mmCIF file of C-alpha atoms and ligand atoms in Angstrom:
data_model
loop_
_atom_site.group_PDB
_atom_site.id
_atom_site.type_symbol
_atom_site.label_atom_id
_atom_site.label_comp_id
_atom_site.label_asym_id
_atom_site.label_seq_id
_atom_site.Cartn_x
_atom_site.Cartn_y
_atom_site.Cartn_z
ATOM 1 C CA MET Q 239 82.323 -8.867 123.084
ATOM 2 C CA ASP Q 240 84.320 -10.384 120.233
ATOM 3 C CA PHE Q 241 86.291 -13.231 121.842
ATOM 4 C CA ASP Q 242 87.384 -14.509 118.415
ATOM 5 C CA ALA Q 243 89.214 -11.214 118.001
ATOM 6 C CA ALA Q 244 90.852 -11.695 121.411
ATOM 7 C CA ARG Q 245 92.070 -15.162 120.414
ATOM 8 C CA ALA Q 246 93.311 -13.779 117.078
ATOM 9 C CA ILE Q 247 95.386 -11.197 118.994
ATOM 10 C CA LEU Q 248 97.169 -13.896 120.987
ATOM 11 C CA ARG Q 249 97.767 -15.898 117.807
ATOM 12 C CA GLY Q 250 99.030 -12.806 116.018
ATOM 13 C CA ASN Q 251 101.448 -11.956 118.853
ATOM 14 C CA ASP Q 252 102.629 -15.551 119.191
ATOM 15 C CA LEU Q 253 106.282 -16.105 118.308
ATOM 16 C CA GLY Q 254 106.083 -19.868 118.860
ATOM 17 C CA THR Q 255 107.176 -20.287 122.450
ATOM 18 C CA TYR Q 256 106.426 -16.831 123.822
ATOM 19 C CA THR Q 257 103.921 -14.070 123.144
ATOM 20 C CA VAL Q 258 104.949 -10.457 122.638
ATOM 21 C CA PRO Q 259 102.739 -7.939 124.467
ATOM 22 C CA THR Q 260 102.229 -6.116 121.174
ATOM 23 C CA LYS Q 261 104.224 -5.904 117.966
ATOM 24 C CA GLY Q 262 106.717 -3.057 117.537
ATOM 25 C CA LEU Q 263 106.381 -1.333 120.920
ATOM 26 C CA TYR Q 264 107.259 -4.437 122.969
ATOM 27 C CA PRO Q 265 108.849 -7.064 120.694
ATOM 28 C CA PHE Q 266 110.115 -9.490 123.393
ATOM 29 C CA GLN Q 267 108.775 -11.505 126.325
ATOM 30 C CA TRP Q 268 107.774 -9.500 129.407
ATOM 31 C CA ASN Q 269 107.456 -11.218 132.765
ATOM 32 C CA TRP Q 270 104.042 -10.255 134.192
ATOM 33 C CA ASP Q 271 102.524 -9.730 130.738
ATOM 34 C CA SER Q 272 103.419 -13.288 129.952
ATOM 35 C CA ALA Q 273 101.733 -14.663 133.107
ATOM 36 C CA PHE Q 274 98.411 -12.971 132.311
ATOM 37 C CA THR Q 275 98.744 -13.946 128.675
ATOM 38 C CA ALA Q 276 99.223 -17.612 129.632
ATOM 39 C CA LEU Q 277 95.885 -17.457 131.465
ATOM 40 C CA GLY Q 278 94.317 -16.285 128.206
ATOM 41 C CA TRP Q 279 95.951 -19.064 126.174
ATOM 42 C CA LEU Q 280 94.653 -21.605 128.650
ATOM 43 C CA THR Q 281 91.060 -20.845 127.636
ATOM 44 C CA PHE Q 282 91.549 -22.187 124.108
ATOM 45 C CA GLU Q 283 94.987 -23.800 123.689
ATOM 46 C CA GLU Q 284 96.173 -25.344 126.915
ATOM 47 C CA GLY Q 285 99.501 -26.666 125.672
ATOM 48 C CA ARG Q 286 100.446 -23.201 124.467
ATOM 49 C CA ALA Q 287 99.775 -21.739 127.926
ATOM 50 C CA TRP Q 288 102.324 -24.059 129.538
ATOM 51 C CA LYS Q 289 104.849 -23.314 126.792
ATOM 52 C CA GLU Q 290 104.536 -19.630 127.657
ATOM 53 C CA ALA Q 291 105.497 -20.338 131.268
ATOM 54 C CA GLN Q 292 108.374 -22.602 130.209
ATOM 55 C CA ALA Q 293 109.760 -19.911 127.883
ATOM 56 C CA MET Q 294 109.702 -17.362 130.707
ATOM 57 C CA PHE Q 295 111.434 -19.626 133.192
ATOM 58 C CA SER Q 296 114.016 -20.655 130.574
ATOM 59 C CA GLY Q 297 115.486 -17.202 131.198
ATOM 60 C CA GLN Q 298 115.771 -17.592 134.957
ATOM 61 C CA TRP Q 299 119.126 -16.466 136.332
ATOM 62 C CA ASP Q 300 121.299 -18.787 138.431
ATOM 63 C CA ASN Q 301 120.404 -16.716 141.512
ATOM 64 C CA GLY Q 302 116.686 -17.382 140.947
ATOM 65 C CA MET Q 303 115.655 -14.057 139.440
ATOM 66 C CA VAL Q 304 113.271 -14.157 136.500
ATOM 67 C CA PRO Q 305 114.017 -11.015 134.478
ATOM 68 C CA HIS Q 306 111.349 -8.550 133.487
ATOM 69 C CA ILE Q 307 112.312 -8.805 129.798
ATOM 70 C CA LEU Q 308 113.773 -11.752 127.911
ATOM 71 C CA PHE Q 309 115.302 -10.602 124.635
ATOM 72 C CA HIS Q 310 114.803 -13.932 122.891
ATOM 73 C CA GLY Q 311 115.684 -12.548 119.470
ATOM 74 C CA PRO Q 312 116.942 -9.343 117.898
ATOM 75 C CA SER Q 313 114.681 -6.360 117.257
ATOM 76 C CA ASP Q 314 115.511 -2.723 116.715
ATOM 77 C CA SER Q 315 112.026 -1.440 117.497
ATOM 78 C CA TYR Q 316 112.654 -1.271 121.283
ATOM 79 C CA PHE Q 317 114.987 0.739 123.507
ATOM 80 C CA PRO Q 318 116.805 -0.009 125.849
ATOM 81 C CA GLY Q 319 118.033 -3.311 124.410
ATOM 82 C CA PRO Q 320 120.316 -5.938 125.983
ATOM 83 C CA GLY Q 321 123.528 -3.961 125.391
ATOM 84 C CA ILE Q 322 122.324 -1.196 127.730
ATOM 85 C CA TRP Q 323 121.311 -3.629 130.466
ATOM 86 C CA GLY Q 324 124.680 -5.394 130.285
ATOM 87 C CA ALA Q 325 123.750 -8.888 131.506
ATOM 88 C CA GLU Q 326 126.269 -11.319 130.123
ATOM 89 C CA SER Q 327 125.138 -14.907 130.472
ATOM 90 C CA GLY Q 328 122.195 -17.029 129.364
ATOM 91 C CA ILE Q 329 119.321 -15.609 127.331
ATOM 92 C CA PRO Q 330 119.893 -11.861 126.908
ATOM 93 C CA SER Q 331 117.711 -10.121 129.455
ATOM 94 C CA SER Q 332 117.022 -7.076 131.545
ATOM 95 C CA THR Q 333 118.552 -7.082 135.017
ATOM 96 C CA ILE Q 334 115.482 -6.464 137.183
ATOM 97 C CA SER Q 335 112.278 -8.439 137.679
ATOM 98 C CA GLN Q 336 108.575 -7.561 137.665
ATOM 99 C CA PRO Q 337 105.601 -8.238 139.995
ATOM 100 C CA PRO Q 338 105.766 -12.011 140.609
ATOM 101 C CA VAL Q 339 102.309 -13.114 139.569
ATOM 102 C CA TRP Q 340 103.426 -16.468 138.131
ATOM 103 C CA ALA Q 341 102.652 -18.820 141.031
ATOM 104 C CA THR Q 342 99.112 -17.453 141.124
ATOM 105 C CA ALA Q 343 98.744 -17.746 137.351
ATOM 106 C CA ILE Q 344 100.029 -21.322 137.429
ATOM 107 C CA THR Q 345 97.633 -22.217 140.241
ATOM 108 C CA LEU Q 346 94.713 -20.923 138.184
ATOM 109 C CA MET Q 347 96.009 -22.646 135.054
ATOM 110 C CA LEU Q 348 96.153 -25.937 136.926
ATOM 111 C CA GLN Q 349 92.640 -25.501 138.338
ATOM 112 C CA ARG Q 350 91.178 -24.587 134.964
ATOM 113 C CA SER Q 351 93.054 -27.126 132.905
ATOM 114 C CA SER Q 352 91.115 -29.995 131.358
ATOM 115 C CA ALA Q 353 94.228 -31.924 130.271
ATOM 116 C CA SER Q 354 95.132 -32.388 133.893
ATOM 117 C CA SER Q 355 97.900 -34.959 133.592
ATOM 118 C CA ALA Q 356 99.833 -32.770 131.136
ATOM 119 C CA ALA Q 357 99.163 -29.773 133.378
ATOM 120 C CA ARG Q 358 100.380 -31.625 136.450
ATOM 121 C CA ALA Q 359 103.567 -32.663 134.656
ATOM 122 C CA ALA Q 360 104.197 -29.051 133.634
ATOM 123 C CA VAL Q 361 103.664 -27.798 137.198
ATOM 124 C CA ARG Q 362 105.929 -30.488 138.597
ATOM 125 C CA ASP Q 363 108.722 -29.322 136.263
ATOM 126 C CA LEU Q 364 108.210 -25.626 136.968
ATOM 127 C CA LEU Q 365 107.837 -25.873 140.731
ATOM 128 C CA PRO Q 366 111.546 -25.846 141.721
ATOM 129 C CA GLN Q 367 112.047 -22.797 139.532
ATOM 130 C CA LEU Q 368 109.062 -21.028 141.071
ATOM 131 C CA ILE Q 369 110.412 -21.728 144.553
ATOM 132 C CA ASP Q 370 113.838 -20.364 143.588
ATOM 133 C CA TYR Q 371 112.184 -17.286 142.152
ATOM 134 C CA HIS Q 372 110.296 -16.538 145.365
ATOM 135 C CA LEU Q 373 113.356 -17.181 147.508
ATOM 136 C CA TRP Q 374 115.238 -14.743 145.305
ATOM 137 C CA TRP Q 375 112.678 -12.022 146.122
ATOM 138 C CA TYR Q 376 112.990 -12.620 149.847
ATOM 139 C CA ARG Q 377 116.790 -12.844 149.778
ATOM 140 C CA ASP Q 378 117.812 -10.213 147.221
ATOM 141 C CA ARG Q 379 114.987 -7.705 147.525
ATOM 142 C CA ASP Q 380 114.653 -7.754 151.306
ATOM 143 C CA LEU Q 381 118.269 -7.631 152.420
ATOM 144 C CA ASP Q 382 117.468 -7.020 156.087
ATOM 145 C CA ASN Q 383 114.536 -9.435 156.391
ATOM 146 C CA THR Q 384 112.034 -6.694 157.072
ATOM 147 C CA GLY Q 385 109.168 -8.596 155.425
ATOM 148 C CA LEU Q 386 108.731 -5.912 152.738
ATOM 149 C CA VAL Q 387 110.560 -6.430 149.449
ATOM 150 C CA GLU Q 388 111.934 -3.302 147.808
ATOM 151 C CA SER Q 389 112.978 -2.314 144.314
ATOM 152 C CA TYR Q 390 115.731 -0.283 142.763
ATOM 153 C CA HIS Q 391 113.930 0.614 139.552
ATOM 154 C CA PRO Q 392 110.386 1.878 138.852
ATOM 155 C CA TRP Q 393 110.091 -0.681 136.026
ATOM 156 C CA GLU Q 394 110.286 -3.483 138.585
ATOM 157 C CA SER Q 395 106.855 -2.378 139.862
ATOM 158 C CA GLY Q 396 105.430 -2.637 136.347
ATOM 159 C CA MET Q 397 103.810 0.766 137.080
ATOM 160 C CA ASP Q 398 106.668 2.693 135.522
ATOM 161 C CA ASN Q 399 105.657 6.349 135.830
ATOM 162 C CA SER Q 400 103.214 6.106 138.723
ATOM 163 C CA PRO Q 401 103.064 9.473 140.523
ATOM 164 C CA ALA Q 402 103.994 7.558 143.678
ATOM 165 C CA TRP Q 403 107.526 7.290 142.260
ATOM 166 C CA ASP Q 404 107.882 11.009 141.421
ATOM 167 C CA ALA Q 405 109.617 12.064 144.635
ATOM 168 C CA PRO Q 406 112.072 9.138 144.870
ATOM 169 C CA LEU Q 407 112.806 9.322 141.140
ATOM 170 C CA ALA Q 408 113.510 13.069 141.376
ATOM 171 C CA ARG Q 409 116.594 12.182 143.456
ATOM 172 C CA VAL Q 410 118.049 10.160 140.594
ATOM 173 C CA PRO Q 411 120.489 12.011 138.309
ATOM 174 C CA ARG Q 412 119.688 12.200 134.593
ATOM 175 C CA VAL Q 413 122.085 10.438 132.212
ATOM 176 C CA GLU Q 414 124.054 12.809 130.080
ATOM 177 C CA TRP Q 415 124.641 10.610 127.051
ATOM 178 C CA GLY Q 416 122.346 10.836 124.050
ATOM 179 C CA TYR Q 417 119.968 8.086 123.042
ATOM 180 C CA GLN Q 418 116.917 7.601 120.933
ATOM 181 C CA ARG Q 419 113.664 6.475 122.476
ATOM 182 C CA ARG Q 420 111.853 3.981 120.259
ATOM 183 C CA ASP Q 421 108.552 3.887 122.169
ATOM 184 C CA LEU Q 422 107.646 7.256 120.638
ATOM 185 C CA ASN Q 423 107.796 5.702 117.153
ATOM 186 C CA HIS Q 424 104.759 3.655 118.157
ATOM 187 C CA VAL Q 425 102.771 5.681 120.693
ATOM 188 C CA ASP Q 426 101.877 9.351 121.124
ATOM 189 C CA GLN Q 427 104.187 11.085 123.637
ATOM 190 C CA ALA Q 428 101.094 12.267 125.559
ATOM 191 C CA GLN Q 429 100.459 8.646 126.558
ATOM 192 C CA ARG Q 430 104.039 7.788 127.579
ATOM 193 C CA PRO Q 431 106.556 8.723 130.308
ATOM 194 C CA SER Q 432 108.547 11.957 129.897
ATOM 195 C CA ASP Q 433 112.160 12.284 128.664
ATOM 196 C CA ALA Q 434 113.222 13.356 132.186
ATOM 197 C CA GLU Q 435 111.844 10.069 133.517
ATOM 198 C CA TYR Q 436 113.627 8.083 130.801
ATOM 199 C CA ASP Q 437 116.952 9.767 131.643
ATOM 200 C CA ARG Q 438 116.525 8.601 135.226
ATOM 201 C CA TYR Q 439 115.358 5.089 134.282
ATOM 202 C CA LEU Q 440 118.589 4.772 132.300
ATOM 203 C CA HIS Q 441 120.712 6.053 135.164
ATOM 204 C CA LEU Q 442 119.308 3.313 137.405
ATOM 205 C CA ILE Q 443 119.980 0.651 134.760
ATOM 206 C CA GLU Q 444 123.570 1.913 134.552
ATOM 207 C CA LEU Q 445 123.961 1.896 138.325
ATOM 208 C CA ASN Q 446 122.775 -1.701 138.504
ATOM 209 C CA ARG Q 447 125.293 -2.674 135.809
ATOM 210 C CA GLN Q 448 128.164 -0.825 137.533
ATOM 211 C CA HIS Q 449 127.460 -2.811 140.691
ATOM 212 C CA ARG Q 450 127.272 -6.092 138.792
ATOM 213 C CA PHE Q 451 123.570 -6.566 139.691
ATOM 214 C CA GLU Q 452 124.559 -7.360 143.280
ATOM 215 C CA PRO Q 453 121.803 -5.970 145.522
ATOM 216 C CA ARG Q 454 124.171 -5.659 148.476
ATOM 217 C CA ARG Q 455 126.256 -3.279 146.372
ATOM 218 C CA VAL Q 456 123.368 -1.617 144.535
ATOM 219 C CA ALA Q 457 121.232 -0.819 147.608
ATOM 220 C CA PRO Q 458 123.716 1.430 149.455
ATOM 221 C CA ALA Q 459 124.626 3.221 146.217
ATOM 222 C CA SER Q 460 121.121 3.724 144.871
ATOM 223 C CA PRO Q 461 119.219 7.006 145.241
ATOM 224 C CA TYR Q 462 116.041 5.052 144.478
ATOM 225 C CA ARG Q 463 114.841 2.438 146.992
ATOM 226 C CA VAL Q 464 111.137 1.956 147.153
ATOM 227 C CA ILE Q 465 108.710 -0.511 148.694
ATOM 228 C CA ASP Q 466 106.044 -1.005 146.067
ATOM 229 C CA ILE Q 467 102.978 -2.156 147.964
ATOM 230 C CA GLY Q 468 101.592 -3.655 144.732
ATOM 231 C CA THR Q 469 104.582 -5.976 144.395
ATOM 232 C CA VAL Q 470 104.475 -6.812 148.109
ATOM 233 C CA ALA Q 471 100.797 -7.803 147.747
ATOM 234 C CA ILE Q 472 101.265 -9.806 144.558
ATOM 235 C CA LEU Q 473 104.225 -11.638 146.095
ATOM 236 C CA GLN Q 474 102.203 -12.381 149.225
ATOM 237 C CA ARG Q 475 99.320 -13.841 147.238
ATOM 238 C CA ALA Q 476 101.686 -15.791 144.979
ATOM 239 C CA THR Q 477 103.630 -17.224 147.939
ATOM 240 C CA HIS Q 478 100.376 -18.367 149.489
ATOM 241 C CA ASP Q 479 99.513 -20.101 146.197
ATOM 242 C CA LEU Q 480 103.029 -21.494 145.905
ATOM 243 C CA ILE Q 481 102.812 -23.088 149.351
ATOM 244 C CA ASN Q 482 99.646 -24.875 148.269
ATOM 245 C CA LEU Q 483 101.399 -26.105 145.132
ATOM 246 C CA CYS Q 484 104.354 -27.322 147.210
ATOM 247 C CA ARG Q 485 101.992 -29.301 149.435
ATOM 248 C CA GLU Q 486 100.101 -30.749 146.499
ATOM 249 C CA PHE Q 487 103.290 -31.790 144.683
ATOM 250 C CA GLY Q 488 105.248 -33.187 147.599
ATOM 251 C CA GLN Q 489 107.742 -30.308 147.964
ATOM 252 C CA GLU Q 490 107.048 -29.811 151.667
ATOM 253 C CA GLU Q 491 110.683 -29.029 152.512
ATOM 254 C CA SER Q 492 110.240 -25.483 151.125
ATOM 255 C CA VAL Q 493 107.014 -24.815 153.024
ATOM 256 C CA PRO Q 494 108.361 -23.683 156.454
ATOM 257 C CA GLU Q 495 110.609 -21.024 154.928
ATOM 258 C CA LEU Q 496 107.851 -19.716 152.657
ATOM 259 C CA GLU Q 497 105.355 -19.714 155.512
ATOM 260 C CA ALA Q 498 107.735 -17.739 157.697
ATOM 261 C CA GLU Q 499 107.954 -15.133 154.921
ATOM 262 C CA LEU Q 500 104.167 -14.941 154.691
ATOM 263 C CA VAL Q 501 103.901 -14.256 158.404
ATOM 264 C CA ARG Q 502 106.727 -11.711 158.348
ATOM 265 C CA THR Q 503 105.144 -9.792 155.450
ATOM 266 C CA GLY Q 504 101.673 -9.977 156.986
ATOM 267 C CA LYS Q 505 102.983 -8.214 160.097
ATOM 268 C CA ALA Q 506 105.286 -5.756 158.330
ATOM 269 C CA ALA Q 507 102.620 -4.578 155.877
ATOM 270 C CA ARG Q 508 100.641 -3.100 158.785
ATOM 271 C CA ARG Q 509 103.194 -0.324 158.831
ATOM 272 C CA CYS Q 510 102.066 0.761 155.346
ATOM 273 C CA TRP Q 511 98.408 1.132 156.356
ATOM 274 C CA SER Q 512 97.147 4.710 156.385
ATOM 275 C CA GLY Q 513 93.903 5.438 158.205
ATOM 276 C CA GLU Q 514 93.896 8.875 156.614
ATOM 277 C CA TYR Q 515 94.218 7.531 153.049
ATOM 278 C CA ARG Q 516 92.048 4.477 153.819
ATOM 279 C CA CYS Q 517 94.488 2.129 152.034
ATOM 280 C CA PHE Q 518 98.033 0.789 152.164
ATOM 281 C CA LEU Q 519 100.694 3.180 150.864
ATOM 282 C CA ASN Q 520 103.948 2.671 148.999
ATOM 283 C CA TRP Q 521 107.040 3.512 151.006
ATOM 284 C CA ASP Q 522 110.234 5.440 150.309
ATOM 285 C CA LYS Q 523 113.107 3.561 151.973
ATOM 286 C CA ILE Q 524 115.524 6.462 151.731
ATOM 287 C CA SER Q 525 113.435 9.074 153.533
ATOM 288 C CA ASP Q 526 111.720 6.268 155.462
ATOM 289 C CA ALA Q 527 108.302 7.767 154.815
ATOM 290 C CA PRO Q 528 105.101 6.723 153.070
ATOM 291 C CA LEU Q 529 104.494 7.871 149.505
ATOM 292 C CA ARG Q 530 101.160 9.594 149.929
ATOM 293 C CA GLU Q 531 99.410 8.954 146.652
ATOM 294 C CA HIS Q 532 96.248 7.075 145.769
ATOM 295 C CA THR Q 533 97.382 4.723 142.997
ATOM 296 C CA THR Q 534 95.834 1.333 142.280
ATOM 297 C CA ALA Q 535 98.887 -0.343 143.870
ATOM 298 C CA ALA Q 536 97.352 0.842 147.149
ATOM 299 C CA LEU Q 537 94.330 -1.418 146.577
ATOM 300 C CA LEU Q 538 96.308 -4.537 145.642
ATOM 301 C CA PRO Q 539 96.728 -5.639 149.291
ATOM 302 C CA LEU Q 540 93.162 -6.922 148.859
ATOM 303 C CA PHE Q 541 94.529 -9.349 146.240
ATOM 304 C CA GLY Q 542 97.343 -10.273 148.637
ATOM 305 C CA HIS Q 543 94.870 -10.817 151.514
ATOM 306 C CA LEU Q 544 96.946 -8.413 153.596
ATOM 307 C CA ALA Q 545 94.039 -6.359 154.933
ATOM 308 C CA ASP Q 546 92.032 -7.184 158.027
ATOM 309 C CA ALA Q 547 88.231 -6.979 157.835
ATOM 310 C CA GLY Q 548 88.100 -3.357 158.996
ATOM 311 C CA GLN Q 549 90.789 -2.267 156.529
ATOM 312 C CA ALA Q 550 89.063 -4.140 153.706
ATOM 313 C CA GLY Q 551 85.838 -2.261 154.522
ATOM 314 C CA GLU Q 552 87.666 1.075 154.335
ATOM 315 C CA MET Q 553 89.293 0.065 151.053
ATOM 316 C CA ALA Q 554 85.952 -1.036 149.628
ATOM 317 C CA SER Q 555 84.368 2.325 150.362
ATOM 318 C CA LEU Q 556 87.425 4.100 148.936
ATOM 319 C CA THR Q 557 87.077 1.937 145.812
ATOM 320 C CA GLU Q 558 83.428 2.944 145.398
ATOM 321 C CA GLN Q 559 84.357 6.584 145.547
ATOM 322 C CA TRP Q 560 87.266 5.982 143.138
ATOM 323 C CA LEU Q 561 84.953 4.217 140.670
ATOM 324 C CA ALA Q 562 82.566 7.141 140.768
ATOM 325 C CA ALA Q 563 85.320 9.674 140.094
ATOM 326 C CA SER Q 564 85.858 8.874 136.414
ATOM 327 C CA GLU Q 565 83.622 7.679 133.617
ATOM 328 C CA PHE Q 566 85.815 4.611 132.989
ATOM 329 C CA SER Q 567 87.437 2.880 135.946
ATOM 330 C CA LEU Q 568 89.472 2.126 137.942
ATOM 331 C CA ALA Q 569 91.742 5.000 137.060
ATOM 332 C CA SER Q 570 95.312 3.937 137.938
ATOM 333 C CA THR Q 571 95.735 7.219 139.840
ATOM 334 C CA HIS Q 572 92.747 8.591 141.738
ATOM 335 C CA PRO Q 573 91.138 11.362 139.651
ATOM 336 C CA ARG Q 574 91.289 13.713 142.627
ATOM 337 C CA SER Q 575 95.091 13.549 142.684
ATOM 338 C CA PRO Q 576 96.800 16.685 141.333
ATOM 339 C CA PHE Q 577 99.039 14.343 139.309
ATOM 340 C CA TYR Q 578 96.181 12.518 137.614
ATOM 341 C CA GLU Q 579 96.424 12.382 133.813
ATOM 342 C CA PRO Q 580 93.715 10.206 132.243
ATOM 343 C CA GLN Q 581 95.745 9.099 129.235
ATOM 344 C CA ARG Q 582 99.370 8.991 130.401
ATOM 345 C CA TYR Q 583 100.460 5.411 131.045
ATOM 346 C CA TRP Q 584 100.408 4.765 134.849
ATOM 347 C CA ARG Q 585 99.241 8.246 135.841
ATOM 348 C CA GLY Q 586 95.512 7.679 135.331
ATOM 349 C CA PRO Q 587 94.497 5.253 132.570
ATOM 350 C CA VAL Q 588 92.641 2.035 133.293
ATOM 351 C CA TRP Q 589 94.577 -1.248 133.159
ATOM 352 C CA LEU Q 590 92.408 -4.335 132.982
ATOM 353 C CA HIS Q 591 94.804 -6.852 134.553
ATOM 354 C CA VAL Q 592 95.007 -4.609 137.640
ATOM 355 C CA ASN Q 593 91.218 -4.323 137.711
ATOM 356 C CA TRP Q 594 91.001 -8.119 137.658
ATOM 357 C CA MET Q 595 93.340 -8.438 140.662
ATOM 358 C CA ILE Q 596 91.482 -5.794 142.674
ATOM 359 C CA ALA Q 597 88.099 -7.340 141.840
ATOM 360 C CA ASP Q 598 89.426 -10.760 142.820
ATOM 361 C CA GLY Q 599 90.565 -9.341 146.160
ATOM 362 C CA LEU Q 600 87.251 -7.593 146.817
ATOM 363 C CA ARG Q 601 85.377 -10.817 146.070
ATOM 364 C CA ALA Q 602 87.546 -12.722 148.551
ATOM 365 C CA TYR Q 603 86.560 -10.227 151.263
ATOM 366 C CA GLY Q 604 82.863 -10.601 150.380
ATOM 367 C CA TYR Q 605 82.399 -7.414 148.307
ATOM 368 C CA THR Q 606 80.851 -9.282 145.418
ATOM 369 C CA GLU Q 607 78.723 -6.476 144.060
ATOM 370 C CA LEU Q 608 81.649 -4.096 143.969
ATOM 371 C CA ALA Q 609 83.807 -6.736 142.268
ATOM 372 C CA ASP Q 610 81.070 -7.129 139.635
ATOM 373 C CA ARG Q 611 80.965 -3.396 139.082
ATOM 374 C CA ILE Q 612 84.698 -3.351 138.370
ATOM 375 C CA LYS Q 613 84.186 -6.171 135.912
ATOM 376 C CA GLN Q 614 81.412 -4.227 134.167
ATOM 377 C CA GLU Q 615 83.573 -1.106 134.018
ATOM 378 C CA SER Q 616 86.400 -3.147 132.534
ATOM 379 C CA ARG Q 617 84.181 -4.578 129.785
ATOM 380 C CA LYS Q 618 82.935 -1.083 129.068
ATOM 381 C CA CYS Q 619 86.495 0.040 128.224
ATOM 382 C CA ILE Q 620 86.927 -2.577 125.513
ATOM 383 C CA MET Q 621 83.507 -1.838 124.071
ATOM 384 C CA ALA Q 622 84.070 1.947 124.061
ATOM 385 C CA ALA Q 623 87.536 1.668 122.550
ATOM 386 C CA GLY Q 624 86.424 -0.941 120.040
ATOM 387 C CA GLY Q 625 89.480 -3.074 120.734
ATOM 388 C CA TYR Q 626 91.971 -4.639 123.089
ATOM 389 C CA TYR Q 627 94.375 -1.814 123.869
ATOM 390 C CA GLU Q 628 97.242 -1.707 126.345
ATOM 391 C CA TYR Q 629 95.298 0.729 128.602
ATOM 392 C CA PHE Q 630 92.303 3.033 128.346
ATOM 393 C CA ASN Q 631 91.679 6.732 128.884
ATOM 394 C CA SER Q 632 89.771 6.879 132.162
ATOM 395 C CA GLU Q 633 87.580 9.786 131.021
ATOM 396 C CA THR Q 634 86.682 8.706 127.474
ATOM 397 C CA GLY Q 635 87.469 5.000 127.317
ATOM 398 C CA LYS Q 636 89.644 5.674 124.264
ATOM 399 C CA GLY Q 637 92.277 2.971 123.671
ATOM 400 C CA CYS Q 638 95.815 4.094 124.579
ATOM 401 C CA GLY Q 639 99.354 2.735 124.190
ATOM 402 C CA GLY Q 640 99.781 -0.387 122.066
ATOM 403 C CA ALA Q 641 96.851 -1.845 120.100
ATOM 404 C CA ASN Q 642 96.048 -5.570 119.828
ATOM 405 C CA PHE Q 643 97.536 -6.052 123.252
ATOM 406 C CA SER Q 644 98.077 -9.544 124.623
ATOM 407 C CA TRP Q 645 97.240 -9.091 128.294
ATOM 408 C CA THR Q 646 94.061 -7.154 127.584
ATOM 409 C CA ALA Q 647 92.891 -9.843 125.139
ATOM 410 C CA ALA Q 648 93.852 -12.502 127.685
ATOM 411 C CA VAL Q 649 91.983 -10.796 130.536
ATOM 412 C CA ALA Q 650 88.867 -10.707 128.330
ATOM 413 C CA LEU Q 651 89.216 -14.444 127.713
ATOM 414 C CA PHE Q 652 89.869 -15.603 131.254
ATOM 415 C CA TRP Q 653 87.721 -13.061 133.116
ATOM 416 C CA PHE Q 654 84.844 -11.998 130.864
ATOM 417 C CA GLN Q 655 84.451 -15.159 128.810
ATOM 418 C CA ALA Q 656 85.465 -17.922 131.202
ATOM 419 C CA GLY Q 657 84.150 -16.147 134.324
HETATM 420 C C1 LIG M 254 108.602 0.059 128.728
HETATM 421 O O1 LIG M 254 109.562 -0.046 127.975
HETATM 422 O O2 LIG M 254 107.795 0.999 128.681
HETATM 423 C C2 LIG M 254 108.329 -0.997 129.694
HETATM 424 O O3 LIG M 254 107.226 -0.711 130.489
HETATM 425 C C3 LIG M 254 109.505 -1.304 130.552
HETATM 426 O O4 LIG M 254 109.207 -2.518 131.122
#
């Protein structure tokens, strides 16, 4: 594998303090992209990795939220821009967040850093912001302290058009005003969400703006309220890592509250377990029912250490069957689903950062061979596609979405190269 090419991608997408996921299609800083990308930077330019984190947290809102997009500078190659989101203060940004992988990324960055005194100083500075970010999730995305954070927009899950969101999204009205999608200037429509989905994404952005981004006003008004089990799992893992950072850096006063959240989520997640599906399921808050769909979010509780040994065994055997169901794996939607589309964004293609999290979870539960198989399958995608694409067709391995993609290059550096 050409790791020089992977490094060149990060350098090419580097705008000084932050890295764009790919030029044109995504010309700003994205939250979870940036966390994985920082892990890639760390393998060859440590100082740059910490800068990436600092740039992301420079856009943190006063209430603790770290937005999913920071519009650091102008660009007309992306829609919807800051005017549509309507946030008014600080760095122009979107008004929702994204799966909170940062505390885990920072933990790994610290462990893998050779310049440890600089790394420790960076962590010390970032720690209060990380704590505020996690407390924001528990306060503003779990209004009734259920232990399961929810979201009011599919983009907050990062898995925008997952078939798991089809039913809740169908309840959302379509906007009636005209607009021009810019993503289709860069990527074939067959690999992107539909216009009907975009109309509804925009409605939810509008609703959030009308209610001044106040979850206590948004939640009762929103036709879309979903518990994304992927976000729940990533938050759980990241809170566990954050507690360790707090202990290591003398911030013990935050530990009891964070620990109480860990326990609450650990218990509440049991409700999402499905013996029939052999995994945890996403949940629709409005109909109060599970969203019965095998998407890779359903396997992320392994990364969050939310499964007991028996559940992990069931999930491991499900994963084996899932791996066998397409030539390139893990397909983001199980190939046996009627909604599976091997090249359409989150409806089937393979995403390497998700594969890394699932493999990491399997390894923690002792399924080392299976974790290695996922790693092999992930390498195979890059080799078949001949490059570091945003995602990969799960039947052919063909590169899909944006080319020269930061998180895919980063995953190759921190997973395949560094081990
Ligand atoms: C997009 O624009 O497709 C992004 O996924 C939103 O975060």
